[in-house]
Each structure stands twice: as structure tokens, then as C-alpha cells.
Amino acid sequence: MAPLTSKDVLARLRSLAANQEISILKLSEPISAAITQLQDPHQRTSDISTSSLDATTPSSLEADLTHYRELFAKLRFSYVEQVSKEKFIRAIVGDPPLIVSPQENVDLEKENLEAKATLKALKTEVADMVAELEEKAKDLSRKYERVSVETVKLEELPGKIANLENAIAELRETQASGSSSNPELNLPLTKTLDLVESKKRRRAELDRQLEQLQNQVPRKKKELDRLQAELQPLETKRQNSMAAAKEAKRRKEAALGGIEDDLEERGRWFRAAETSLRQILESEI
């Protein structure tokens, strides 16, 4: 038997999905159909009941179930009350009146206790069965969702396989022609795996160093803030000193009235004259 391909599996899943519609909400169809048949066409229906039948969701079904449980409990209580009143009235007004002996009451009480015990056991069994059915329904729902997701992935798989096959063909063609400018692409499998492993180790080392540097960032930032805080008074002091020096120089120039410039110019002339005389004396010697 030939192995199944992705196309065969996908075709089977599509056929199953087309033939069978998996939905727990379909269980409400018989109830909604019966209610629709029993309703009078001219009778006004409740918007809540209509919306709960039209838009059946798990939350709406849970709300309807709770509502009907409460409603049936009230109806049961009313029914028991009405039946008890009816029997009591019939017993009183009957001809002859119904007389119940104490022994009959005791026997009826025993029968009621037995019936209540049986009913309680049945309720417990039904509750366990409902809990088991709910757990199985949830499990089936999870499986169905997982199958749906995997079906979508399976539908995308043929295209990805085709792209990978094209990439493999291009790599083989490039390797056969030897036109690749990167010599690492022409390495055999063993050396390629070794190269990949070394690259991974190098990347892990770089990641470790990066993590260490990132851990040092808060401490360095605090240190930078501290240095900036210490530098701020010094910068202010430097600016004040520069301003004071400029002001002192301006006052000095204003007090000398330009004499400083004349003295500087005469000093340059004397230095030039001295240099010339030294050169003359050295040449005569």
C-alpha cells in the first residue's frame, strides 16, 4: 500500500467535513422545531426566546438551560401545590368523605422516603452522566479545533513544499556550476554543520556579552548622572571665571587707554632688531 501524501489526507478531511457537520448546537433543532410548530402564528413571541433560538451559541444554551431549570422547579412546586389542594378538597367534599388512617399515613411516608431515595440516586446518576457528557463534549471540541488548525496548516503545506523544492533545485544548480562567490556554500555537509555550530556558539557568546553590557547600563547611567551632577558646579564656576577675566581685561584696557598695545608693538620691534644684530655679529665672526 502506497504511503499517504498530504494531498490524499487533505482530500479525505475535506470529504469528511462536507459529509458531516460537527456541531453540538444541532441538538437544539428538535426543541426549536417543536416550539415553532406549537406556537400560534398570530401570537406574539418573546424577543428573548426568539433570539435564543436563532443565535444558538454555547453561552446562550447555558443561559437557556439555567432558565428552564428554574422554570421547571417553579412549575413542579406549583403542580404539587395544586394537586395537593385538589386531593384535599375532593377528600373533604366527597360522599362519603375520604378517611385516611394513621397507619396509611405511615405507609405512604415510607413509600415517599423510598421514592425520594430512588429519585435522589437517579438525580445523582443523571448529574454524573451530564458531567461526563460535558467533559467529553469539551474534549471533542478541543480535538475538533486542533484538527481544524492542522487542516489549515495542511492546506498551506503543498505550497511550502513546492517552494522548498525550488530552493533546493536552485542550490543544487548553484553548487554544480560553482558560480557562488561565497566559499562556505560549497562546503560538504559535515563541515557545514560544524560551521553552523561554531556560528551558534559565537552568537551565544555575543548574546551573553550583550546581556552583561545591558546589566551594566543602569550602573553606568547612575555613574554618568553623578558625574554630570559634579560637573555642573565646575562648569558654572568656569563660566563665572571666564566672565570675570573678560571683565578684568576690559577694565585694564580701559584704564591704560591703549598704552598696552603700543608697548607690545615696541617689544616686537626690539626683538626683531636684536635678532638682526646677532645675525650680523655671527656672520662677521
mmCIF file of C-alpha atoms in Angstrom:
data_model
loop_
_atom_site.group_PDB
_atom_site.id
_atom_site.type_symbol
_atom_site.label_atom_id
_atom_site.label_comp_id
_atom_site.label_asym_id
_atom_site.label_seq_id
_atom_site.Cartn_x
_atom_site.Cartn_y
_atom_site.Cartn_z
ATOM 1 C CA MET A 1 0.000 0.000 0.000
ATOM 2 C CA ALA A 2 1.431 3.333 -1.077
ATOM 3 C CA PRO A 3 2.027 5.877 1.716
ATOM 4 C CA LEU A 4 -0.493 8.666 2.009
ATOM 5 C CA THR A 5 0.545 12.076 0.777
ATOM 6 C CA SER A 6 -0.558 15.426 2.126
ATOM 7 C CA LYS A 7 -2.974 15.814 -0.795
ATOM 8 C CA ASP A 8 -4.650 12.476 -0.005
ATOM 9 C CA VAL A 9 -5.051 13.342 3.681
ATOM 10 C CA LEU A 10 -6.399 16.783 2.794
ATOM 11 C CA ALA A 11 -8.902 15.284 0.342
ATOM 12 C CA ARG A 12 -10.168 12.834 2.991
ATOM 13 C CA LEU A 13 -10.553 15.599 5.563
ATOM 14 C CA ARG A 14 -12.483 17.746 3.100
ATOM 15 C CA SER A 15 -14.802 14.852 2.228
ATOM 16 C CA LEU A 16 -15.467 14.172 5.917
ATOM 17 C CA ALA A 17 -16.128 17.855 6.587
ATOM 18 C CA ALA A 18 -18.519 18.016 3.609
ATOM 19 C CA ASN A 19 -20.464 14.897 4.598
ATOM 20 C CA GLN A 20 -20.714 15.522 8.336
ATOM 21 C CA GLU A 21 -21.290 18.844 10.028
ATOM 22 C CA ILE A 22 -19.895 18.540 13.535
ATOM 23 C CA SER A 23 -21.879 20.810 15.834
ATOM 24 C CA ILE A 24 -23.207 20.297 19.348
ATOM 25 C CA LEU A 25 -25.624 23.164 18.763
ATOM 26 C CA LYS A 26 -27.604 20.984 16.353
ATOM 27 C CA LEU A 27 -29.090 19.290 19.430
ATOM 28 C CA SER A 28 -31.335 22.320 19.873
ATOM 29 C CA GLU A 29 -33.021 21.862 16.481
ATOM 30 C CA PRO A 30 -35.696 19.336 17.627
ATOM 31 C CA ILE A 31 -36.660 21.586 20.538
ATOM 32 C CA SER A 32 -36.811 24.735 18.430
ATOM 33 C CA ALA A 33 -38.782 22.915 15.707
ATOM 34 C CA ALA A 34 -41.318 21.643 18.246
ATOM 35 C CA ILE A 35 -41.709 25.102 19.755
ATOM 36 C CA THR A 36 -42.221 26.615 16.297
ATOM 37 C CA GLN A 37 -44.958 24.091 15.480
ATOM 38 C CA LEU A 38 -46.783 24.611 18.773
ATOM 39 C CA GLN A 39 -46.754 28.387 18.571
ATOM 40 C CA ASP A 40 -49.738 30.249 17.181
ATOM 41 C CA PRO A 41 -48.754 32.272 14.062
ATOM 42 C CA HIS A 42 -50.789 35.248 15.333
ATOM 43 C CA GLN A 43 -49.383 35.019 18.858
ATOM 44 C CA ARG A 44 -46.660 37.462 19.782
ATOM 45 C CA THR A 45 -43.484 35.695 20.822
ATOM 46 C CA SER A 46 -40.851 36.898 23.222
ATOM 47 C CA ASP A 47 -37.812 38.574 21.720
ATOM 48 C CA ILE A 48 -35.554 36.802 24.173
ATOM 49 C CA SER A 49 -36.829 33.345 23.244
ATOM 50 C CA THR A 50 -36.648 34.127 19.525
ATOM 51 C CA SER A 51 -33.086 35.405 19.762
ATOM 52 C CA SER A 52 -32.027 32.404 21.883
ATOM 53 C CA LEU A 53 -33.386 30.026 19.216
ATOM 54 C CA ASP A 54 -31.961 31.933 16.255
ATOM 55 C CA ALA A 55 -28.473 32.647 17.577
ATOM 56 C CA THR A 56 -27.553 29.406 19.324
ATOM 57 C CA THR A 57 -24.177 29.681 20.990
ATOM 58 C CA PRO A 58 -22.673 27.787 23.948
ATOM 59 C CA SER A 59 -23.274 30.741 26.253
ATOM 60 C CA SER A 60 -26.894 31.158 25.100
ATOM 61 C CA LEU A 61 -27.543 27.442 25.516
ATOM 62 C CA GLU A 62 -26.112 27.570 29.048
ATOM 63 C CA ALA A 63 -28.325 30.573 29.856
ATOM 64 C CA ASP A 64 -31.400 28.808 28.429
ATOM 65 C CA LEU A 65 -30.609 25.672 30.415
ATOM 66 C CA THR A 66 -30.365 27.650 33.656
ATOM 67 C CA HIS A 67 -33.580 29.493 32.844
ATOM 68 C CA TYR A 68 -35.511 26.293 32.117
ATOM 69 C CA ARG A 69 -34.193 24.601 35.244
ATOM 70 C CA GLU A 70 -35.511 27.448 37.370
ATOM 71 C CA LEU A 71 -38.787 27.489 35.425
ATOM 72 C CA PHE A 72 -39.324 23.733 35.794
ATOM 73 C CA ALA A 73 -38.584 23.936 39.529
ATOM 74 C CA LYS A 74 -41.266 26.617 39.904
ATOM 75 C CA LEU A 75 -43.734 24.630 37.759
ATOM 76 C CA ARG A 76 -43.092 21.479 39.788
ATOM 77 C CA PHE A 77 -43.747 23.317 43.027
ATOM 78 C CA SER A 78 -46.957 24.833 41.612
ATOM 79 C CA TYR A 79 -48.076 21.453 40.278
ATOM 80 C CA VAL A 80 -47.514 19.705 43.600
ATOM 81 C CA GLU A 81 -49.322 22.507 45.409
ATOM 82 C CA GLN A 82 -52.336 22.421 43.061
ATOM 83 C CA VAL A 83 -52.587 18.616 43.097
ATOM 84 C CA SER A 84 -52.374 18.553 46.906
ATOM 85 C CA LYS A 85 -55.129 21.153 47.206
ATOM 86 C CA GLU A 86 -57.300 19.297 44.701
ATOM 87 C CA LYS A 87 -56.931 15.965 46.521
ATOM 88 C CA PHE A 88 -57.576 17.604 49.870
ATOM 89 C CA ILE A 89 -60.755 19.325 48.624
ATOM 90 C CA ARG A 90 -62.002 16.141 46.953
ATOM 91 C CA ALA A 91 -61.365 14.193 50.162
ATOM 92 C CA ILE A 92 -63.401 16.706 52.145
ATOM 93 C CA VAL A 93 -66.357 17.206 49.791
ATOM 94 C CA GLY A 94 -66.534 13.575 48.643
ATOM 95 C CA ASP A 95 -69.511 11.389 49.532
ATOM 96 C CA PRO A 96 -68.565 9.596 51.634
ATOM 97 C CA PRO A 97 -65.504 11.669 52.703
ATOM 98 C CA LEU A 98 -62.140 10.020 52.356
ATOM 99 C CA ILE A 99 -60.820 8.982 55.733
ATOM 100 C CA VAL A 100 -57.124 8.164 55.995
ATOM 101 C CA SER A 101 -55.915 6.182 58.963
ATOM 102 C CA PRO A 102 -52.614 6.899 60.734
ATOM 103 C CA GLN A 103 -51.228 3.580 59.532
ATOM 104 C CA GLU A 104 -51.902 4.548 55.918
ATOM 105 C CA ASN A 105 -50.032 7.806 56.516
ATOM 106 C CA VAL A 106 -47.095 5.847 57.920
ATOM 107 C CA ASP A 107 -47.103 3.526 54.904
ATOM 108 C CA LEU A 108 -47.315 6.447 52.499
ATOM 109 C CA GLU A 109 -44.460 8.164 54.331
ATOM 110 C CA LYS A 110 -42.311 5.055 53.926
ATOM 111 C CA GLU A 111 -43.167 4.876 50.234
ATOM 112 C CA ASN A 112 -42.316 8.570 49.855
ATOM 113 C CA LEU A 113 -38.974 8.044 51.564
ATOM 114 C CA GLU A 114 -38.167 5.135 49.274
ATOM 115 C CA ALA A 115 -39.281 7.121 46.213
ATOM 116 C CA LYS A 116 -37.209 10.127 47.325
ATOM 117 C CA ALA A 117 -34.139 7.920 47.837
ATOM 118 C CA THR A 118 -34.639 6.369 44.380
ATOM 119 C CA LEU A 119 -35.164 9.811 42.832
ATOM 120 C CA LYS A 120 -32.064 11.163 44.556
ATOM 121 C CA ALA A 121 -29.991 8.257 43.250
ATOM 122 C CA LEU A 122 -31.356 8.827 39.759
ATOM 123 C CA LYS A 123 -30.593 12.546 40.001
ATOM 124 C CA THR A 124 -27.042 11.772 41.110
ATOM 125 C CA GLU A 125 -26.626 9.336 38.234
ATOM 126 C CA VAL A 126 -28.015 11.856 35.753
ATOM 127 C CA ALA A 127 -25.755 14.603 37.141
ATOM 128 C CA ASP A 128 -22.713 12.355 36.800
ATOM 129 C CA MET A 129 -23.789 11.442 33.271
ATOM 130 C CA VAL A 130 -24.263 15.100 32.356
ATOM 131 C CA ALA A 131 -20.829 15.995 33.793
ATOM 132 C CA GLU A 132 -19.243 13.165 31.831
ATOM 133 C CA LEU A 133 -21.034 14.251 28.654
ATOM 134 C CA GLU A 134 -19.896 17.853 29.191
ATOM 135 C CA GLU A 135 -16.296 16.721 29.664
ATOM 136 C CA LYS A 136 -16.476 14.581 26.529
ATOM 137 C CA ALA A 137 -18.056 17.451 24.605
ATOM 138 C CA LYS A 138 -15.287 19.825 25.673
ATOM 139 C CA ASP A 139 -12.663 17.228 24.763
ATOM 140 C CA LEU A 140 -14.259 16.718 21.350
ATOM 141 C CA SER A 141 -14.445 20.478 20.840
ATOM 142 C CA ARG A 142 -10.744 20.854 21.608
ATOM 143 C CA LYS A 143 -9.910 17.997 19.251
ATOM 144 C CA TYR A 144 -12.090 19.491 16.525
ATOM 145 C CA GLU A 145 -10.416 22.889 16.877
ATOM 146 C CA ARG A 146 -6.986 21.251 16.766
ATOM 147 C CA VAL A 147 -7.962 19.287 13.653
ATOM 148 C CA SER A 148 -9.269 22.486 12.043
ATOM 149 C CA VAL A 149 -5.987 24.304 12.720
ATOM 150 C CA GLU A 150 -3.943 21.366 11.456
ATOM 151 C CA THR A 151 -6.154 21.182 8.355
ATOM 152 C CA VAL A 152 -5.372 24.816 7.570
ATOM 153 C CA LYS A 153 -1.671 24.096 8.029
ATOM 154 C CA LEU A 154 -2.008 21.042 5.803
ATOM 155 C CA GLU A 155 -3.614 23.172 3.094
ATOM 156 C CA GLU A 156 -0.613 25.509 3.201
ATOM 157 C CA LEU A 157 1.870 22.614 3.233
ATOM 158 C CA PRO A 158 1.910 21.818 -0.560
ATOM 159 C CA GLY A 159 2.850 25.388 -1.435
ATOM 160 C CA LYS A 160 5.619 25.433 1.164
ATOM 161 C CA ILE A 161 6.912 22.070 -0.086
ATOM 162 C CA ALA A 162 6.974 23.395 -3.655
ATOM 163 C CA ASN A 163 8.924 26.480 -2.564
ATOM 164 C CA LEU A 164 11.422 24.344 -0.660
ATOM 165 C CA GLU A 165 11.876 22.048 -3.642
ATOM 166 C CA ASN A 166 12.527 25.054 -5.890
ATOM 167 C CA ALA A 167 15.049 26.417 -3.389
ATOM 168 C CA ILE A 168 16.791 23.015 -3.209
ATOM 169 C CA ALA A 169 16.935 22.846 -7.017
ATOM 170 C CA GLU A 170 18.452 26.333 -7.190
ATOM 171 C CA LEU A 171 21.043 25.456 -4.541
ATOM 172 C CA ARG A 172 21.995 22.267 -6.360
ATOM 173 C CA GLU A 173 22.305 24.153 -9.619
ATOM 174 C CA THR A 174 24.463 26.795 -7.959
ATOM 175 C CA GLN A 175 26.636 24.136 -6.346
ATOM 176 C CA ALA A 176 27.012 22.239 -9.608
ATOM 177 C CA SER A 177 28.038 25.336 -11.568
ATOM 178 C CA GLY A 178 30.420 26.505 -8.810
ATOM 179 C CA SER A 179 29.497 30.123 -9.527
ATOM 180 C CA SER A 180 28.871 31.002 -5.913
ATOM 181 C CA SER A 181 31.086 33.804 -4.602
ATOM 182 C CA ASN A 182 30.778 32.530 -1.025
ATOM 183 C CA PRO A 183 33.047 29.501 -0.467
ATOM 184 C CA GLU A 184 31.054 28.494 2.626
ATOM 185 C CA LEU A 185 28.154 27.485 0.381
ATOM 186 C CA ASN A 186 30.303 24.830 -1.303
ATOM 187 C CA LEU A 187 31.294 23.064 1.921
ATOM 188 C CA PRO A 188 30.246 19.425 2.478
ATOM 189 C CA LEU A 189 27.555 18.584 4.993
ATOM 190 C CA THR A 190 29.900 17.743 7.885
ATOM 191 C CA LYS A 191 31.854 20.976 7.607
ATOM 192 C CA THR A 192 28.654 22.921 7.103
ATOM 193 C CA LEU A 193 27.245 21.511 10.338
ATOM 194 C CA ASP A 194 30.498 22.351 12.138
ATOM 195 C CA LEU A 195 30.336 25.881 10.752
ATOM 196 C CA VAL A 196 26.725 26.262 11.863
ATOM 197 C CA GLU A 197 27.640 25.003 15.323
ATOM 198 C CA SER A 198 30.509 27.475 15.594
ATOM 199 C CA LYS A 199 28.217 30.285 14.452
ATOM 200 C CA LYS A 200 25.706 29.279 17.122
ATOM 201 C CA ARG A 201 28.417 29.281 19.787
ATOM 202 C CA ARG A 202 29.607 32.682 18.589
ATOM 203 C CA ARG A 203 26.075 34.039 18.691
ATOM 204 C CA ALA A 204 25.547 32.616 22.175
ATOM 205 C CA GLU A 205 28.778 34.296 23.325
ATOM 206 C CA LEU A 206 27.670 37.590 21.790
ATOM 207 C CA ASP A 207 24.275 37.251 23.459
ATOM 208 C CA ARG A 208 25.999 36.638 26.788
ATOM 209 C CA GLN A 209 28.226 39.691 26.344
ATOM 210 C CA LEU A 210 25.243 41.773 25.301
ATOM 211 C CA GLU A 211 23.350 40.658 28.379
ATOM 212 C CA GLN A 212 26.299 41.594 30.595
ATOM 213 C CA LEU A 213 26.519 45.018 28.961
ATOM 214 C CA GLN A 214 22.792 45.526 29.374
ATOM 215 C CA ASN A 215 23.109 44.648 33.052
ATOM 216 C CA GLN A 216 25.835 47.304 33.380
ATOM 217 C CA VAL A 217 23.711 50.006 31.753
ATOM 218 C CA PRO A 218 21.819 51.058 34.939
ATOM 219 C CA ARG A 219 25.045 51.307 36.960
ATOM 220 C CA LYS A 220 26.797 53.279 34.205
ATOM 221 C CA LYS A 221 23.794 55.553 33.891
ATOM 222 C CA LYS A 222 23.838 56.269 37.616
ATOM 223 C CA GLU A 223 27.568 56.980 37.433
ATOM 224 C CA LEU A 224 27.013 59.312 34.481
ATOM 225 C CA ASP A 225 24.306 61.175 36.364
ATOM 226 C CA ARG A 226 26.637 61.518 39.354
ATOM 227 C CA LEU A 227 29.466 62.889 37.178
ATOM 228 C CA GLN A 228 27.120 65.306 35.481
ATOM 229 C CA ALA A 229 25.921 66.482 38.878
ATOM 230 C CA GLU A 230 29.557 67.021 39.985
ATOM 231 C CA LEU A 231 30.470 68.699 36.685
ATOM 232 C CA GLN A 232 27.631 71.191 36.785
ATOM 233 C CA PRO A 233 29.095 73.348 39.628
ATOM 234 C CA LEU A 234 32.550 73.265 37.978
ATOM 235 C CA GLU A 235 31.061 74.382 34.663
ATOM 236 C CA THR A 236 29.250 77.194 36.398
ATOM 237 C CA LYS A 237 32.450 78.213 38.161
ATOM 238 C CA ARG A 238 34.407 78.139 34.861
ATOM 239 C CA GLN A 239 31.868 80.342 33.152
ATOM 240 C CA ASN A 240 31.959 82.785 36.062
ATOM 241 C CA SER A 241 35.780 82.834 35.984
ATOM 242 C CA MET A 242 35.823 83.474 32.214
ATOM 243 C CA ALA A 243 33.320 86.250 32.596
ATOM 244 C CA ALA A 244 35.364 87.776 35.445
ATOM 245 C CA ALA A 245 38.604 87.520 33.382
ATOM 246 C CA LYS A 246 36.975 89.230 30.399
ATOM 247 C CA GLU A 247 35.629 91.949 32.638
ATOM 248 C CA ALA A 248 39.083 92.467 34.268
ATOM 249 C CA LYS A 249 40.769 92.631 30.863
ATOM 250 C CA ARG A 250 38.218 95.145 29.649
ATOM 251 C CA ARG A 251 38.749 97.321 32.727
ATOM 252 C CA LYS A 252 42.536 97.116 32.373
ATOM 253 C CA GLU A 253 42.415 98.126 28.718
ATOM 254 C CA ALA A 254 40.101 100.956 29.568
ATOM 255 C CA ALA A 255 42.443 102.137 32.359
ATOM 256 C CA LEU A 256 45.642 102.003 30.210
ATOM 257 C CA GLY A 257 43.984 103.776 27.306
ATOM 258 C CA GLY A 258 45.839 101.856 24.577
ATOM 259 C CA ILE A 259 49.350 102.020 26.138
ATOM 260 C CA GLU A 260 49.490 98.229 26.314
ATOM 261 C CA ASP A 261 49.155 97.914 22.550
ATOM 262 C CA ASP A 262 51.996 100.428 21.993
ATOM 263 C CA LEU A 263 54.261 98.605 24.415
ATOM 264 C CA GLU A 264 53.584 95.279 22.720
ATOM 265 C CA GLU A 265 54.390 96.736 19.299
ATOM 266 C CA ARG A 266 57.675 98.290 20.554
ATOM 267 C CA GLY A 267 58.620 94.984 22.177
ATOM 268 C CA ARG A 268 58.219 93.164 18.843
ATOM 269 C CA TRP A 269 60.405 95.789 17.131
ATOM 270 C CA PHE A 270 63.172 95.413 19.757
ATOM 271 C CA ARG A 271 63.112 91.610 19.421
ATOM 272 C CA ALA A 272 63.431 91.881 15.649
ATOM 273 C CA ALA A 273 66.320 94.343 15.960
ATOM 274 C CA GLU A 274 68.083 92.094 18.435
ATOM 275 C CA THR A 275 67.775 89.126 16.120
ATOM 276 C CA SER A 276 69.195 91.119 13.193
ATOM 277 C CA LEU A 277 72.213 92.351 15.196
ATOM 278 C CA ARG A 278 73.000 88.810 16.379
ATOM 279 C CA GLN A 279 72.942 87.519 12.829
ATOM 280 C CA ILE A 280 75.314 90.327 11.730
ATOM 281 C CA LEU A 281 77.737 89.642 14.585
ATOM 282 C CA GLU A 282 77.714 85.887 13.888
ATOM 283 C CA SER A 283 78.425 86.478 10.189
ATOM 284 C CA GLU A 284 81.382 88.800 10.984
ATOM 285 C CA ILE A 285 82.855 86.274 13.323
#
